[in-house]
Coordinates of C-alpha atoms in Angstrom, one line a residue:
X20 CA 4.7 -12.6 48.2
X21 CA 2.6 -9.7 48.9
X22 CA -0.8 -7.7 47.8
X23 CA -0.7 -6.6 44.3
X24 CA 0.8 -3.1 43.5
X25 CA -0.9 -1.2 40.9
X26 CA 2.5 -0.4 39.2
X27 CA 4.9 -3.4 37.1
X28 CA 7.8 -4.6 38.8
X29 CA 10.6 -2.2 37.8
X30 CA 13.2 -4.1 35.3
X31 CA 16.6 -3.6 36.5
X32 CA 19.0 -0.8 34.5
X33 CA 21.8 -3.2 32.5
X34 CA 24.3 -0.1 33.7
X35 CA 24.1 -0.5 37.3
X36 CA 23.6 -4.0 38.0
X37 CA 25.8 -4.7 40.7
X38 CA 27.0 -8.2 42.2
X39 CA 27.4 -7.1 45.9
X40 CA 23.5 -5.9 45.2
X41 CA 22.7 -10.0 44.9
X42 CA 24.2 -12.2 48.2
X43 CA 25.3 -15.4 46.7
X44 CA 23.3 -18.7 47.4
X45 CA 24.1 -19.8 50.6
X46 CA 23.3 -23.6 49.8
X47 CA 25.8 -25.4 48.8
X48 CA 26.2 -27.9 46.1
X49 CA 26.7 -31.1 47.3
X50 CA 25.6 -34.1 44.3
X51 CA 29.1 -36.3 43.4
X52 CA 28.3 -36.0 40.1
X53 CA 25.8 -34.6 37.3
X54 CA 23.2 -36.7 36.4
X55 CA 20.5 -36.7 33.8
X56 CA 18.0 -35.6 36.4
X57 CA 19.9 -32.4 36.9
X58 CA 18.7 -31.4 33.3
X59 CA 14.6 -32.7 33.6
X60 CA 13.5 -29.3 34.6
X61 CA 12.4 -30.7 38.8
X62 CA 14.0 -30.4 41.6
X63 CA 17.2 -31.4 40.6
X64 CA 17.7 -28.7 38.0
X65 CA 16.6 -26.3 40.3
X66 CA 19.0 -27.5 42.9
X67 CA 21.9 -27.4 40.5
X68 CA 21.1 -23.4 39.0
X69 CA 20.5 -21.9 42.3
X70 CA 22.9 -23.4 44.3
X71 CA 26.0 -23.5 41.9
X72 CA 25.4 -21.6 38.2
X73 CA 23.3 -18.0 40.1
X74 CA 25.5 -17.9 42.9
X75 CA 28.4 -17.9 40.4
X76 CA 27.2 -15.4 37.9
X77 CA 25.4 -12.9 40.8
X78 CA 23.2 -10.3 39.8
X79 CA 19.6 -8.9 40.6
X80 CA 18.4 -9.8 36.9
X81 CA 19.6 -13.4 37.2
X82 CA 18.3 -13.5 40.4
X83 CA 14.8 -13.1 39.1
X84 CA 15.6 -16.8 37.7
X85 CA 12.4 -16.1 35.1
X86 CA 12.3 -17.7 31.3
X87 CA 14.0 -14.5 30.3
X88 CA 16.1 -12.1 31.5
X89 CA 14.2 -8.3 31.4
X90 CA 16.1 -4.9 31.9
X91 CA 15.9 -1.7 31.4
X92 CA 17.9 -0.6 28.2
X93 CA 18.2 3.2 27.1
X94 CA 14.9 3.2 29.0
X95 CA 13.4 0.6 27.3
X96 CA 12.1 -2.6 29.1
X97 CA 14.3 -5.4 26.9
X98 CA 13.6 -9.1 27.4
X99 CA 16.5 -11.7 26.2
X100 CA 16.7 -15.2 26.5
X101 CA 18.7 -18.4 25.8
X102 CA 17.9 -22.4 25.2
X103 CA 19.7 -25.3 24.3
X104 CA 18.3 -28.1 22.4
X105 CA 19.3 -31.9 22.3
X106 CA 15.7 -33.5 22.1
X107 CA 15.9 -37.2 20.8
X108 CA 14.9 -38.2 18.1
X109 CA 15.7 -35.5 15.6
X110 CA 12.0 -35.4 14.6
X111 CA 8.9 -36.8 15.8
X112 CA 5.5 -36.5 15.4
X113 CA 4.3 -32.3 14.7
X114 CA 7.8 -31.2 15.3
X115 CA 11.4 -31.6 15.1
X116 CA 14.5 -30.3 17.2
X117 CA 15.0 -26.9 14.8
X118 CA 11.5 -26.3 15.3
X119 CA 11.6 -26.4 18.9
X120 CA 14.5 -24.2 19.3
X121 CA 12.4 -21.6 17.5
X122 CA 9.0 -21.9 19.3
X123 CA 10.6 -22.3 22.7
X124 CA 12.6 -19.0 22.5
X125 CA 10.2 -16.9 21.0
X126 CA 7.7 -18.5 24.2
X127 CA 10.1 -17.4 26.9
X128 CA 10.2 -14.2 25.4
X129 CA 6.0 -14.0 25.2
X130 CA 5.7 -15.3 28.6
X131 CA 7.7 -12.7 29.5
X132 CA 5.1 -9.9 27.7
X133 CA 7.7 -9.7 25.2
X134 CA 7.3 -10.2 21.5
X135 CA 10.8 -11.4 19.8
X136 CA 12.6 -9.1 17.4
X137 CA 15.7 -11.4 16.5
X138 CA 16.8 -14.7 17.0
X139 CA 20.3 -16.5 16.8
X140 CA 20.7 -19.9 16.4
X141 CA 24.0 -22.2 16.7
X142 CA 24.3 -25.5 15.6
X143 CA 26.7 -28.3 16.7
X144 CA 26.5 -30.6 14.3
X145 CA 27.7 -34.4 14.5
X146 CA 30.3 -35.1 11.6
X147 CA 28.6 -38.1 9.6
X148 CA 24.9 -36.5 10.0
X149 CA 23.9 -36.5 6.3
X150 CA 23.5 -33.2 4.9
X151 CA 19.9 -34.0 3.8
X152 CA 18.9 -34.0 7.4
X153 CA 21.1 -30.5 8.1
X154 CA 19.2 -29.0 4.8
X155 CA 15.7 -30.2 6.6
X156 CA 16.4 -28.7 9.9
X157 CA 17.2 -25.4 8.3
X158 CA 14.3 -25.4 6.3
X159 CA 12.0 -26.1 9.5
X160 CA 14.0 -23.3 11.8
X161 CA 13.6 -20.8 8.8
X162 CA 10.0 -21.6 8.4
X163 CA 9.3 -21.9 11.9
X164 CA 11.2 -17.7 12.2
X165 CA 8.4 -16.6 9.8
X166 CA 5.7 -18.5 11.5
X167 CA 6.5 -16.5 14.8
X168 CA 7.0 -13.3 12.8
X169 CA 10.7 -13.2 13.8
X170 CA 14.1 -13.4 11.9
X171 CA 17.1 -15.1 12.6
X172 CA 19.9 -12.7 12.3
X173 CA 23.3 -14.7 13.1
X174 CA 24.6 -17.4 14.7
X175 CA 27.5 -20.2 14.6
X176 CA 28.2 -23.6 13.4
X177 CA 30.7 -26.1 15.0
X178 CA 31.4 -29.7 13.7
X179 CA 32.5 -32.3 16.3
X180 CA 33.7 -35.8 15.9
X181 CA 31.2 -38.5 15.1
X182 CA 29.8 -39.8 18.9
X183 CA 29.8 -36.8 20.1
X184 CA 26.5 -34.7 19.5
X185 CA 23.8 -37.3 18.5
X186 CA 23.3 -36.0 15.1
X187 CA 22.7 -32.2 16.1
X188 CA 22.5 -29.7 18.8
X189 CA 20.4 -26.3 18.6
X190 CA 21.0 -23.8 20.4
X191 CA 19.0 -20.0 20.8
X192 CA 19.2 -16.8 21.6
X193 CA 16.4 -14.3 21.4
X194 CA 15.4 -10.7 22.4
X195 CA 12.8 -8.8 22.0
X196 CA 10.8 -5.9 23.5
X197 CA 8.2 -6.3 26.7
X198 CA 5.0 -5.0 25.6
X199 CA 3.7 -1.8 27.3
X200 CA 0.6 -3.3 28.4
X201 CA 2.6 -5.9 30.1
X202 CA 2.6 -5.8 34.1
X203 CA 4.0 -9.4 35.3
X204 CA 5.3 -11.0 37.9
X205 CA 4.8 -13.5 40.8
X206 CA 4.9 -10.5 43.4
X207 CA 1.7 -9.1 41.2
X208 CA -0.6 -12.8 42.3
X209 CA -3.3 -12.1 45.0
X210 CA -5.7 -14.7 46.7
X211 CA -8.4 -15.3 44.3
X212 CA -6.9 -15.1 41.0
X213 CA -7.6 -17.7 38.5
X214 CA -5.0 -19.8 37.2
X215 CA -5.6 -20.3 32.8
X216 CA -4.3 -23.3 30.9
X217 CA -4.5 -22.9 27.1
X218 CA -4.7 -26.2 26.2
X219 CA -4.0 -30.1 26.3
X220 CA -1.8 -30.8 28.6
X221 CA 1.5 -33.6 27.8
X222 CA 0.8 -34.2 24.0
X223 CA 4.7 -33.1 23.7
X224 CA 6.5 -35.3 26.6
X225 CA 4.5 -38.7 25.4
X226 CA 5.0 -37.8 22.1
X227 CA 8.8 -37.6 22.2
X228 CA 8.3 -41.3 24.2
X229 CA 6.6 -42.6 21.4
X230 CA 8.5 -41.6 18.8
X231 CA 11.4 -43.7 20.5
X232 CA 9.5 -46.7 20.8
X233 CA 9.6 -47.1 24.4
X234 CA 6.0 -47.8 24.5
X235 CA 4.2 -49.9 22.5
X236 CA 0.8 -47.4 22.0
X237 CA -0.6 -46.8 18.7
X238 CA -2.1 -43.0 18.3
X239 CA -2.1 -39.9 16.3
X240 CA -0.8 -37.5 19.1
X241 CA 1.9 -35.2 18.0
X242 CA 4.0 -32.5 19.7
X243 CA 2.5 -29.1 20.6
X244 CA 4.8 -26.9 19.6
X245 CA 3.7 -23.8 18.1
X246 CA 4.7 -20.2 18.7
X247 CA 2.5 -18.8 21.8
X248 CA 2.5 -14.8 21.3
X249 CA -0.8 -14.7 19.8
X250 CA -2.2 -16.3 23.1
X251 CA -0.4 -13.7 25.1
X252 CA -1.2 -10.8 22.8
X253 CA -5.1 -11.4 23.5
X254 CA -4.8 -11.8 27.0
X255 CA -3.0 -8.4 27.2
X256 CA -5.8 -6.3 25.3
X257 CA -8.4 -8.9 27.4
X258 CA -7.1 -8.1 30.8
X259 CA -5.1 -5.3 30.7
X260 CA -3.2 -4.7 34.3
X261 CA -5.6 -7.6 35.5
X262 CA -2.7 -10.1 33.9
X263 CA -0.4 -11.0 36.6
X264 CA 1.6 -13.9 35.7
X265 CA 2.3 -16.6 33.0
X266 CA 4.9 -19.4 32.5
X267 CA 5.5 -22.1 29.5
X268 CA 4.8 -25.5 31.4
X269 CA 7.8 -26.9 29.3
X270 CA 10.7 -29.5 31.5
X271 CA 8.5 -30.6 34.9
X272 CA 5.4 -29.8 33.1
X273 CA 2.9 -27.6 35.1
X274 CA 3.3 -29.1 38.6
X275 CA 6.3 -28.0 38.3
X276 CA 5.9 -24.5 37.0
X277 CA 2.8 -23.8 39.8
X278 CA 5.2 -25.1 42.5
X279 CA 8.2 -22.4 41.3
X280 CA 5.1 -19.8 41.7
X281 CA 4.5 -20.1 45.1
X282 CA 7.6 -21.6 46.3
X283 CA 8.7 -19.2 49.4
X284 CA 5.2 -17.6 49.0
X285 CA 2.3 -16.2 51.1
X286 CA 0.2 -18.1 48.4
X287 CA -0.9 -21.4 47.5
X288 CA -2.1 -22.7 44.1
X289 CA -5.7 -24.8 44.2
X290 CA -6.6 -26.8 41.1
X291 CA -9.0 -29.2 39.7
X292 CA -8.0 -32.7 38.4
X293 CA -11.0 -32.9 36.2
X294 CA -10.8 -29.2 35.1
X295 CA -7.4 -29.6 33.5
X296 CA -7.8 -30.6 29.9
X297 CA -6.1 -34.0 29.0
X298 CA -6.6 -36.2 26.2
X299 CA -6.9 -40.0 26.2
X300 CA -3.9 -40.9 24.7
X301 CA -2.1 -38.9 26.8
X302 CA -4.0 -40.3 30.0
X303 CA -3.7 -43.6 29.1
X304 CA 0.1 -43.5 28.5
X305 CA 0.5 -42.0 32.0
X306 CA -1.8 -44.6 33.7
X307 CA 0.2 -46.8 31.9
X308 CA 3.5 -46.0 33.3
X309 CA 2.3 -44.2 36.3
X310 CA 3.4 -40.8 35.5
X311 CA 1.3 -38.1 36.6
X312 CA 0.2 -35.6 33.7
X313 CA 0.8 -32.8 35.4
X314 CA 4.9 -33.6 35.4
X315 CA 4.9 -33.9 32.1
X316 CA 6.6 -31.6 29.4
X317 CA 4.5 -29.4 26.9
X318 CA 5.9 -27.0 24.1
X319 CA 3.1 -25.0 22.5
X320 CA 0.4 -24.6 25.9
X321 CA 1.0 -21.5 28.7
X322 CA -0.4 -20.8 32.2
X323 CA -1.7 -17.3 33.1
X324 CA -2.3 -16.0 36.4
X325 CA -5.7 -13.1 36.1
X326 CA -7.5 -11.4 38.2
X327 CA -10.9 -12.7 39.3
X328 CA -13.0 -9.8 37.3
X329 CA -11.3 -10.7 33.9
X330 CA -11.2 -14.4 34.1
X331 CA -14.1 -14.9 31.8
X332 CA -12.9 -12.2 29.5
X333 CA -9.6 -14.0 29.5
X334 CA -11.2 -17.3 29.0
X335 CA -13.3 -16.0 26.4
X336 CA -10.4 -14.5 24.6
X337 CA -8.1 -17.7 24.4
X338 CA -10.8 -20.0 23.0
X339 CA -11.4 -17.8 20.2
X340 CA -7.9 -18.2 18.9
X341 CA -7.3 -21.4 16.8
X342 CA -5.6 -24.1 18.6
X343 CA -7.2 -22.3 22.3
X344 CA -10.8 -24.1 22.0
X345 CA -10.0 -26.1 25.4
X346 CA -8.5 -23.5 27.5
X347 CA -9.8 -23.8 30.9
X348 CA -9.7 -22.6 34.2
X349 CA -8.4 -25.5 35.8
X350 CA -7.8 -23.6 39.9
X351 CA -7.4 -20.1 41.5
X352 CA -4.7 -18.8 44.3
X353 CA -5.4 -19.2 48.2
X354 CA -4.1 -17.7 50.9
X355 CA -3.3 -21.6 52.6
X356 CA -1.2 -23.8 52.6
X357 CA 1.1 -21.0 51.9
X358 CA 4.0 -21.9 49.3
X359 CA 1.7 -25.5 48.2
X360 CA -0.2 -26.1 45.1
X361 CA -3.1 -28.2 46.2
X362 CA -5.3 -30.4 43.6
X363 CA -8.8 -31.9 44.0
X364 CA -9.1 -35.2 42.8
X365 CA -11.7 -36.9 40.6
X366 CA -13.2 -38.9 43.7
X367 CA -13.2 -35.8 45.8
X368 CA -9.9 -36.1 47.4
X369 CA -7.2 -34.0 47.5
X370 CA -3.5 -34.7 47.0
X371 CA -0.1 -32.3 47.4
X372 CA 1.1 -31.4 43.9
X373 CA 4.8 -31.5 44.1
X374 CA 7.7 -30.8 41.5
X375 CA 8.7 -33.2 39.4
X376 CA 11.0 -35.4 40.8
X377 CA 14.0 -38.0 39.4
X378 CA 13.7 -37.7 35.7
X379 CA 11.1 -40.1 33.7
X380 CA 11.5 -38.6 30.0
X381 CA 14.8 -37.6 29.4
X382 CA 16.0 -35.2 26.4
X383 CA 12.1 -34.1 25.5
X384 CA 13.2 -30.7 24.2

């Protein structure tokens, strides 16, 4: 990556995208088989889209390999996006699978410095769910749309044989417009900017555990899942051009989304243990079963990249929103060890922050 640019990255024109303009992978898939791994958001998801599904599909958008996809459209910067959803179970604590497939769509999108216009939803549903449960998920999706300001315009349904879709699969499509105070992208990061965290991280992943009973732990902790424009609507009008960069810590949890940052980079990522906001419940599950926090999913938090100079307005902006009191600046981006995110331990140590790896909570979202 390279010194900021005082203009956005330009979005590619839908009409001229051009395959020969995107050389295929040259990695090579090589796993026997697919295994659930291949779907936890780490390494082995990454492996799988950029060495077998972009080479495949070839363009400079895909390419870009960002939550959304964002073009230029009769000269308008378009964002659009797509998500499935198989999260088990059906509901849990502060959310449910219909919820999810609303909130995470309409997140890409506002990570993207988009705000959604229109969502479509499909639904696979199990033959033998009972229609009680179908009625309930509608209900939450519908409600969930208006929450986030955003309707849902189409869709499909399909009904396969019982055993074959665990009750019910979402899936979501969403567009929207980028925002013209948006400027974003990893090329935009310099050394020195401050890397934001909205939130708790991990409430959603050990949540979705508990609500399995895989772990005998009693708590209140719930899901985070919540629609996350208003976040990125006060950081625009807080930092203006001084907003480089933000990402939804969802599958691989922010290790993971840091590590995509800087991957290939000039940059690393520095961060604080004891800055990054973490409640017990969620520690003490981890500790528990030796996971570290920072793996671990999250459906309603967001990281933002800002320049020095606007990192207190920034700061300052998210903790006056409801549900944004512990936003922190948990780090800030170096120069060395290029394409590493670095964290400081609580005894004064420091430790390599790799993606997540292998696959501890499958089907969280």
């Amino acid at each position: 990556m390279h010194a900021s640019t005082s203009q956005p990255p330009q979005p590619r024109n839908v009409d001229t995208l051009d395959r020969a303009a995107a050389p295929a992978s040259r990695l090579r898939f090589t796993d026997a088989q697919i295994e659930m791994a291949h779907g936890a958001g780490g390494k082995a998801s990454r492996r799988l889209v950029e060495s077998l599904i972009a080479p495949a599909f070839a363009n400079p958008v895909l390419a870009q390999l960002s939550d959304a996809a964002v073009f230029s459209l009769g000269g308008t910067r378009v964002a659009t996006t797509a998500d499935g959803y198989v999260v088990k179970p059906l509901r849990f604590p502060g959310g449910s699978i219909g919820e999810l497939a609303v909130n995470g769509t309409v997140n890409d999108l506002a990570v993207s410095g988009a705000r959604a216009h229109a969502l479509m939803a499909t639904l696979i549903v199990e033959a033998g769910l009972p229609s009680d449960v179908l009625r309930a998920e509608i209900e939450t999706m519908a409600n969930a749309a208006a929450r986030a300001g955003v309707p849902i315009v189409g869709g499909d349904t399909k009904v396969v044989e019982h055993g074959m879709a665990d009750g019910l699969y979402v899936t979501t499509f969403g567009i929207g417009i980028v925002d013209q105070r948006a400027s974003l992208g990893p090329d935009r990061i310099v050394s020195g900017d401050r890397v934001l965290l909205t939130g708790p991280i991990g409430d959603h992943g050990i949540t979705i555990l508990l609500a399995r009973g895989d772990l005998d732990f009693e708590t209140d902790l719930h899901s985070d899942t919540r629609p996350l424009w208003p976040f990125v609507d006060a950081l625009l009008e807080a930092c203006g051009s001084g907003l480089r960069w933000m990402r939804d810590p969802t599958r691989g949890g922010v290790a993971t989304a840091l590590n995509e940052l800087v991957r290939g980079s000039h940059h690393a990522i520095a961060i604080s243990e004891e800055r990054v906001p973490l409640r017990d419940e969620v520690r003490g599950a981890c500790e528990l079963l030796g996971l570290d926090p920072l793996h671990i999913a999250n459906e309603g938090q967001m990281l933002a990249l800002v320049a020095d100079n606007v990192a207190d307005a920034a700061l300052a902006a998210l903790r006056a929103l409801p549900g944004g009191e512990q936003a922190a600046c948990i780090g800030e981006v170096r120069d060395a060890p290029a394409g590493m995110v670095i964290a400081t331990t609580a005894y004064g140590g420091t430790r390599v922050v790799d993606m997540l790896v292998g696959d501890p909570l499958p089907r969280i979202c």
